[in-house]
Short mmCIF file of C-alpha atoms and ligand atoms in Angstrom, two decimals:
data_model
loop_
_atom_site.label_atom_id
_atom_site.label_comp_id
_atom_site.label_asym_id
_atom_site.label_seq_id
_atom_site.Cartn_x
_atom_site.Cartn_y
_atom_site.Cartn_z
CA UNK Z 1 -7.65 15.95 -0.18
CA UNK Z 2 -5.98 14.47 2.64
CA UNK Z 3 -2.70 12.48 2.08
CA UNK Z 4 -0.97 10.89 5.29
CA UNK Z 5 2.89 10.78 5.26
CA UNK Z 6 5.91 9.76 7.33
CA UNK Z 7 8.09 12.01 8.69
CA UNK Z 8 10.77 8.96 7.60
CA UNK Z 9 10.39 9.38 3.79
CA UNK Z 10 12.82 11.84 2.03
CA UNK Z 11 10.59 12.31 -1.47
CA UNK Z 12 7.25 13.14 -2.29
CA UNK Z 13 4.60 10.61 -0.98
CA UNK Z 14 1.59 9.99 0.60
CA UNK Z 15 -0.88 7.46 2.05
CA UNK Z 16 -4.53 8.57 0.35
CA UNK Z 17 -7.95 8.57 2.40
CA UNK Z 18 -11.04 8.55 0.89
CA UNK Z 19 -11.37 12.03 1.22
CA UNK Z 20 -11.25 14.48 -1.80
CA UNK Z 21 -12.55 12.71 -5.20
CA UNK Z 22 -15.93 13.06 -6.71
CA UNK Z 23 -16.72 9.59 -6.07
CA UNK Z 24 -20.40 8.98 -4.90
CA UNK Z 25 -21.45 6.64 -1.74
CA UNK Z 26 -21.06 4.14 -1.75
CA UNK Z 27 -17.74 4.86 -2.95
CA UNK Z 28 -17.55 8.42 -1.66
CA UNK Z 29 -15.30 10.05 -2.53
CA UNK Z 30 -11.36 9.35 -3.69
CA UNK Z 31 -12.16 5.61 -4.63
CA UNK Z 32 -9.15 4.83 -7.05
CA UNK Z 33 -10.88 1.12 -7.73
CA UNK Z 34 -11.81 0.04 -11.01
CA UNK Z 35 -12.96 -3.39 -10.45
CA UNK Z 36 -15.38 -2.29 -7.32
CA UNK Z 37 -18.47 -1.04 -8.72
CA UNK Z 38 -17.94 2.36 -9.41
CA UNK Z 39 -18.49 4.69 -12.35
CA UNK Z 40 -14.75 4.36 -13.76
CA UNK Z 41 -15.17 8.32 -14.98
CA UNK Z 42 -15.21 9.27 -11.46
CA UNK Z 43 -12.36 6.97 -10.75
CA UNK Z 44 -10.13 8.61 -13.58
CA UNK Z 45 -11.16 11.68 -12.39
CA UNK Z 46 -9.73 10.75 -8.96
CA UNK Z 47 -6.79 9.58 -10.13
CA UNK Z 48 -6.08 12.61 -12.23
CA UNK Z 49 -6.58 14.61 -9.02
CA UNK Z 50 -3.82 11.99 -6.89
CA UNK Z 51 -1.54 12.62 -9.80
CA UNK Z 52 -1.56 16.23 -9.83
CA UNK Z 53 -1.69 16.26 -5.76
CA UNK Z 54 1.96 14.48 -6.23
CA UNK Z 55 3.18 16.83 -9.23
CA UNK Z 56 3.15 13.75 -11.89
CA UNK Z 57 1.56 13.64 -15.35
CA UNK Z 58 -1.61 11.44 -14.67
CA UNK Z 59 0.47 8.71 -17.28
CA UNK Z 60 3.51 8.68 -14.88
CA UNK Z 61 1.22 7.59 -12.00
CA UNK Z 62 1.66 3.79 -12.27
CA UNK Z 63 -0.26 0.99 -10.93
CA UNK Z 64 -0.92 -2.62 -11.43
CA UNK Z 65 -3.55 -5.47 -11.08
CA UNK Z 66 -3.05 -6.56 -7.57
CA UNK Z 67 -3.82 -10.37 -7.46
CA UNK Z 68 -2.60 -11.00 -3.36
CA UNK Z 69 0.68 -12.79 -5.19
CA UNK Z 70 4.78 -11.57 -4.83
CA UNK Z 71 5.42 -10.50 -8.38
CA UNK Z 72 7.07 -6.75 -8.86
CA UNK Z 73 7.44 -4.64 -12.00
CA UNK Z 74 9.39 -1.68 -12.68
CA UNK Z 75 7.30 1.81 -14.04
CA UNK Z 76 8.77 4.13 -16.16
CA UNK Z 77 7.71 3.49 -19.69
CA UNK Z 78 4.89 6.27 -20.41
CA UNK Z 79 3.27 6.17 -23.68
CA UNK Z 80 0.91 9.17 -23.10
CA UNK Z 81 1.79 11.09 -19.99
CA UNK Z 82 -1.82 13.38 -20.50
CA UNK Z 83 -3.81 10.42 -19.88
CA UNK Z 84 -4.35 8.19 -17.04
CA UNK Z 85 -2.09 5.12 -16.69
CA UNK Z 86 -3.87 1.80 -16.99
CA UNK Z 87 -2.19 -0.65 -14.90
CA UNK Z 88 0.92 -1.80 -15.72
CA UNK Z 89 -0.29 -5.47 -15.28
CA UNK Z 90 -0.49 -8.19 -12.42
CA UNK Z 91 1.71 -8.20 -9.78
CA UNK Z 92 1.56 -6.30 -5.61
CA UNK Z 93 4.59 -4.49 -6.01
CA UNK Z 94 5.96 -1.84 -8.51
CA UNK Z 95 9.17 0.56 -8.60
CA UNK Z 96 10.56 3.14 -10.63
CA UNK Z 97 13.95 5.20 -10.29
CA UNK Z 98 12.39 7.69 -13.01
CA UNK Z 99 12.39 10.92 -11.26
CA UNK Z 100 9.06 12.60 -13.03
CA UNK Z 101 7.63 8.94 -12.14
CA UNK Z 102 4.89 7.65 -9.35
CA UNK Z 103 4.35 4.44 -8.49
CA UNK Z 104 1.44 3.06 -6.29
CA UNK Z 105 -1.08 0.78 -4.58
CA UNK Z 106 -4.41 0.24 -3.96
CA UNK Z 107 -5.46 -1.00 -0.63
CA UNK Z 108 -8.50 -1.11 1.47
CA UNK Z 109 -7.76 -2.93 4.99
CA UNK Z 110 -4.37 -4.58 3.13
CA UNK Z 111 -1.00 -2.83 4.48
CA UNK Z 112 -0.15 -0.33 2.34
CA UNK Z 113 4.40 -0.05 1.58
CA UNK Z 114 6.34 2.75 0.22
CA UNK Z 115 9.92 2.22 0.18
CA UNK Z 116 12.51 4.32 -0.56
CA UNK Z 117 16.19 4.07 -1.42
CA UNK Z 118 17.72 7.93 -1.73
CA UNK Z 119 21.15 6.49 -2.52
CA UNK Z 120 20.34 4.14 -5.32
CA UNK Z 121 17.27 6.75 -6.63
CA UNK Z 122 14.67 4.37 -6.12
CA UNK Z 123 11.38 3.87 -4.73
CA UNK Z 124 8.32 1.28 -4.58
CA UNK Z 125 5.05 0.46 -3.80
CA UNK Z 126 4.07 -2.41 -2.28
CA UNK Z 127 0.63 -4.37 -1.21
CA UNK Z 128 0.19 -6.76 0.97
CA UNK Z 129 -2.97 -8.58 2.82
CA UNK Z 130 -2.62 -11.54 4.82
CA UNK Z 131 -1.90 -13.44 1.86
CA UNK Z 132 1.26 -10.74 0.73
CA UNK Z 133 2.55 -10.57 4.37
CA UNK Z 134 2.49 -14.32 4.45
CA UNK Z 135 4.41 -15.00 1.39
CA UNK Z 136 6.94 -12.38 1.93
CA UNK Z 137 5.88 -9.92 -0.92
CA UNK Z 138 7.66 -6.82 0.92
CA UNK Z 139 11.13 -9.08 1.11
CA UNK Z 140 10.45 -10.04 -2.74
CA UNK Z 141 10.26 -6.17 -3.74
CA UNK Z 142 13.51 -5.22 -2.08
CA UNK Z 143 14.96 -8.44 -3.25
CA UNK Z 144 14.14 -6.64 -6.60
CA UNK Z 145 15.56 -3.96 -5.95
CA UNK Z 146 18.59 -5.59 -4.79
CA UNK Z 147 19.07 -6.92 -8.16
CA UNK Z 148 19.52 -3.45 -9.58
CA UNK Z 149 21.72 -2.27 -7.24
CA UNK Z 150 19.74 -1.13 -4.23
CA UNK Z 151 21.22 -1.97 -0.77
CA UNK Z 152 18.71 -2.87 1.91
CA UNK Z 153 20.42 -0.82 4.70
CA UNK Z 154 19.95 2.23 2.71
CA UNK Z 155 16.17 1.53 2.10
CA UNK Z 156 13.04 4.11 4.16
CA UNK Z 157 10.09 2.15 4.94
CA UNK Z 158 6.48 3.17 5.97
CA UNK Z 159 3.94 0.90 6.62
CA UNK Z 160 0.94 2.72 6.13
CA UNK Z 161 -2.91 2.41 7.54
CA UNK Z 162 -4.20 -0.82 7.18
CA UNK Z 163 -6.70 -3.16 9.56
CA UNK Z 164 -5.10 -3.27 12.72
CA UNK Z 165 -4.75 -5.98 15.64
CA UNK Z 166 -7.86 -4.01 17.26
CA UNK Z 167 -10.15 -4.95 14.15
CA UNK Z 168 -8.72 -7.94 12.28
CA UNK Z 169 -10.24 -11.05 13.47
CA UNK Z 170 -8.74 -14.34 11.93
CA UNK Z 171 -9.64 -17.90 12.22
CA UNK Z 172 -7.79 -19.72 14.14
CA UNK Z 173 -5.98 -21.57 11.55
CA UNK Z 174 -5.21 -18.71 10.17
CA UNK Z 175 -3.39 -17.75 13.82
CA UNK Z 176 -1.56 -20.62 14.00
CA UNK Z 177 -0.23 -20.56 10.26
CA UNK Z 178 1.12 -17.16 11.02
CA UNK Z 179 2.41 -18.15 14.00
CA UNK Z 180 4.13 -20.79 12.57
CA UNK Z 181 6.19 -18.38 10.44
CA UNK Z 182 6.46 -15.14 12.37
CA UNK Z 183 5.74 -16.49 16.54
CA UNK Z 184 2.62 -15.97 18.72
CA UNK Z 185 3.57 -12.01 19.02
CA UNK Z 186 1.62 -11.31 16.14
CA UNK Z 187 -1.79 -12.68 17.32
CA UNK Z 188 -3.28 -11.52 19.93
CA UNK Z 189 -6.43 -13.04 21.91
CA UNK Z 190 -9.75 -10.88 22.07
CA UNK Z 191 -12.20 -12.75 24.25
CA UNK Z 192 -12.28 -16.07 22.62
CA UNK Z 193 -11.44 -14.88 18.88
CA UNK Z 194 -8.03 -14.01 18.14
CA UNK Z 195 -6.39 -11.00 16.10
CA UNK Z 196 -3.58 -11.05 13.93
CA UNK Z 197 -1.29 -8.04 13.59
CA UNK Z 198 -0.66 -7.37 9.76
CA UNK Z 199 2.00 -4.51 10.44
CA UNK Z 200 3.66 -6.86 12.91
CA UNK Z 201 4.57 -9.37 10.85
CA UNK Z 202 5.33 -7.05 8.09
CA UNK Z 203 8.01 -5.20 10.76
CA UNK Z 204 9.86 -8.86 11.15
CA UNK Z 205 10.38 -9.25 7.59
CA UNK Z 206 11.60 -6.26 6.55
CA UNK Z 207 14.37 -6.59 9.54
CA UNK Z 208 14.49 -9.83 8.24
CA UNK Z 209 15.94 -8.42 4.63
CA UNK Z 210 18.15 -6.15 6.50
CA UNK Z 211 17.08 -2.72 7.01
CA UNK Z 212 17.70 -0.90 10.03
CA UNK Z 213 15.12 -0.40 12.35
CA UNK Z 214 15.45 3.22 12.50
CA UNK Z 215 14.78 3.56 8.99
CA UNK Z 216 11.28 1.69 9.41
CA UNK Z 217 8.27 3.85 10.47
CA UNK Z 218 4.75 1.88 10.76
CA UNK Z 219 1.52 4.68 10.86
CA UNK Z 220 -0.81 3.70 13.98
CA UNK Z 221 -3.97 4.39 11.54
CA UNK Z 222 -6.96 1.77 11.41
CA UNK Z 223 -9.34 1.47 8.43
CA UNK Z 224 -12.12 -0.55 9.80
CA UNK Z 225 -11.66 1.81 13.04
CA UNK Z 226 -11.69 5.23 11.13
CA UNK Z 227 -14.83 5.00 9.12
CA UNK Z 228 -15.08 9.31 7.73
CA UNK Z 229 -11.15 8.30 6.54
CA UNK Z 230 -11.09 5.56 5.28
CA UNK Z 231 -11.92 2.74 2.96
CA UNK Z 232 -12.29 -0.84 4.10
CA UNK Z 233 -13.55 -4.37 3.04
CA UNK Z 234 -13.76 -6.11 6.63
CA UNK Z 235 -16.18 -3.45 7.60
CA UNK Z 236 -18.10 -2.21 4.67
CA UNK Z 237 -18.41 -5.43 2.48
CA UNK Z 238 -17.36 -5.86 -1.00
CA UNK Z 239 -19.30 -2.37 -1.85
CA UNK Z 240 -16.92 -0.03 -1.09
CA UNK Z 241 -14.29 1.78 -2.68
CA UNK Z 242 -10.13 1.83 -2.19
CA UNK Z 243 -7.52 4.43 -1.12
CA UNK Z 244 -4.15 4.86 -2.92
CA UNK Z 245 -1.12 5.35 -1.78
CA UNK Z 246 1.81 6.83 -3.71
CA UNK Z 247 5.79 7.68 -3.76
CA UNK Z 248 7.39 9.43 -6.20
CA UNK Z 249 10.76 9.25 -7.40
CA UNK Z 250 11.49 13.00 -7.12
CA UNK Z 251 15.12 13.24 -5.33
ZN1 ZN N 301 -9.39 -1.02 14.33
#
């Protein structure tokens, strides 16, 4: 199993690739999606192997129904920690400050967020496609965090692999919606087709909500470039699996 991590992240975490599960092709082999196609034994088997990769019970490895929206929910209530958490319910982001606690996202292309906040004890997981990054999901989950006492400037970021500028083609209303919001730094032109950069955009609003710079690390990796590592929708089709990535709340 091969987890990627930051160097920027002071607790247990990791960015998942599809490498390690029992998964067959064409979901081979850590797929963590239920909803894709897959036998969902496998995918609990996966899962179970994620959770014990991280040092969690596989019921205090929590997830949720990711519907592309801006809702967040907190983790932490575990009714049976031998079995494998079903997700908590629909929303893109989720947090816990329970220290034998995971929380976690699926993603395949979408950005991938783990956030941390080592003063207040907190951490979260956060997903975000074009439709997350454009409606501010990542400044949503550290507003929520706010609220129980988390202070942006002491929050870690990574920004994990996702579908780069190199790979993610957009139409070009698309472009110009995005550049609307964020400026024309995050598109760039191929030829005649134009790219927009996810992590880019991401990178502006989590300035935006106020944490430092320093304290923001964004991983270089491409799914749709990185086929053996990874995951992802743009280049596979809808028959493909999805990586997870987790943080866990172990200061
Ligand atoms: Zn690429």
């Amino acid at each position: 199993m091969e987890l990627l991590t930051s160097r920027k992240l002071p607790v247990t975490h990791g960015f998942g690739t599809r490498l390690g599960g029992i998964s067959r092709a064409p979901y081979a082999s850590l797929n963590v999606g239920l909803s894709v196609g897959d036998d969902p034994a496998a995918v609990h088997e996966n899962l179970r192997r994620l959770a014990a990769q991280a040092g969690v019970a596989p019921g205090c490895l929590a997830t949720v129904t990711q519907v592309h929206g801006h809702a967040v929910l907190e983790a932490g209530q575990t009714v049976d920690r031998s079995k494998v958490a079903a997700p908590l319910g629909e929303a893109d982001a989720v947090w816990t400050g329970q220290s034998d606690h995971a929380v976690a996202v699926k993603t395949a292309d979408c950005v991938p967020l783990l956030m941390v906040d080592p003063v207040g004890q907190r951490v979260a997981a956060v997903h975000a496609g074009w439709r997350g990054v454009y409606s501010a999901v990542a400044a949503h989950s550290i507003e929520a965090l706010a609220k129980v006492g988390t202070s942006p400037g002491d929050l870690w970021v990574a920004v994990g692999p996702c579908i780069q500028v190199c790979c993610y083609e957009v139409s070009t209303e698309l472009a110009a919606q995005f550049t609307g919001i964020f400026g024309g730094t995050v598109v760039t032109r191929v030829g005649a087709k134009e790219h927009l950069d996810l992590p880019a955009a991401l990178l502006m609003t989590l300035l935006g909500a106020g944490i430092p710079l320093k304290q923001i690390d964004v991983l270089p990796h491409c799914t749709s470039c990185d086929r053996a590592r990874f995951f992802s929708h743009r280049r596979d089709g809808a028959t493909t699996g999805r990586q997870l990535s987790l943080v866990v709340a172990d200061f």
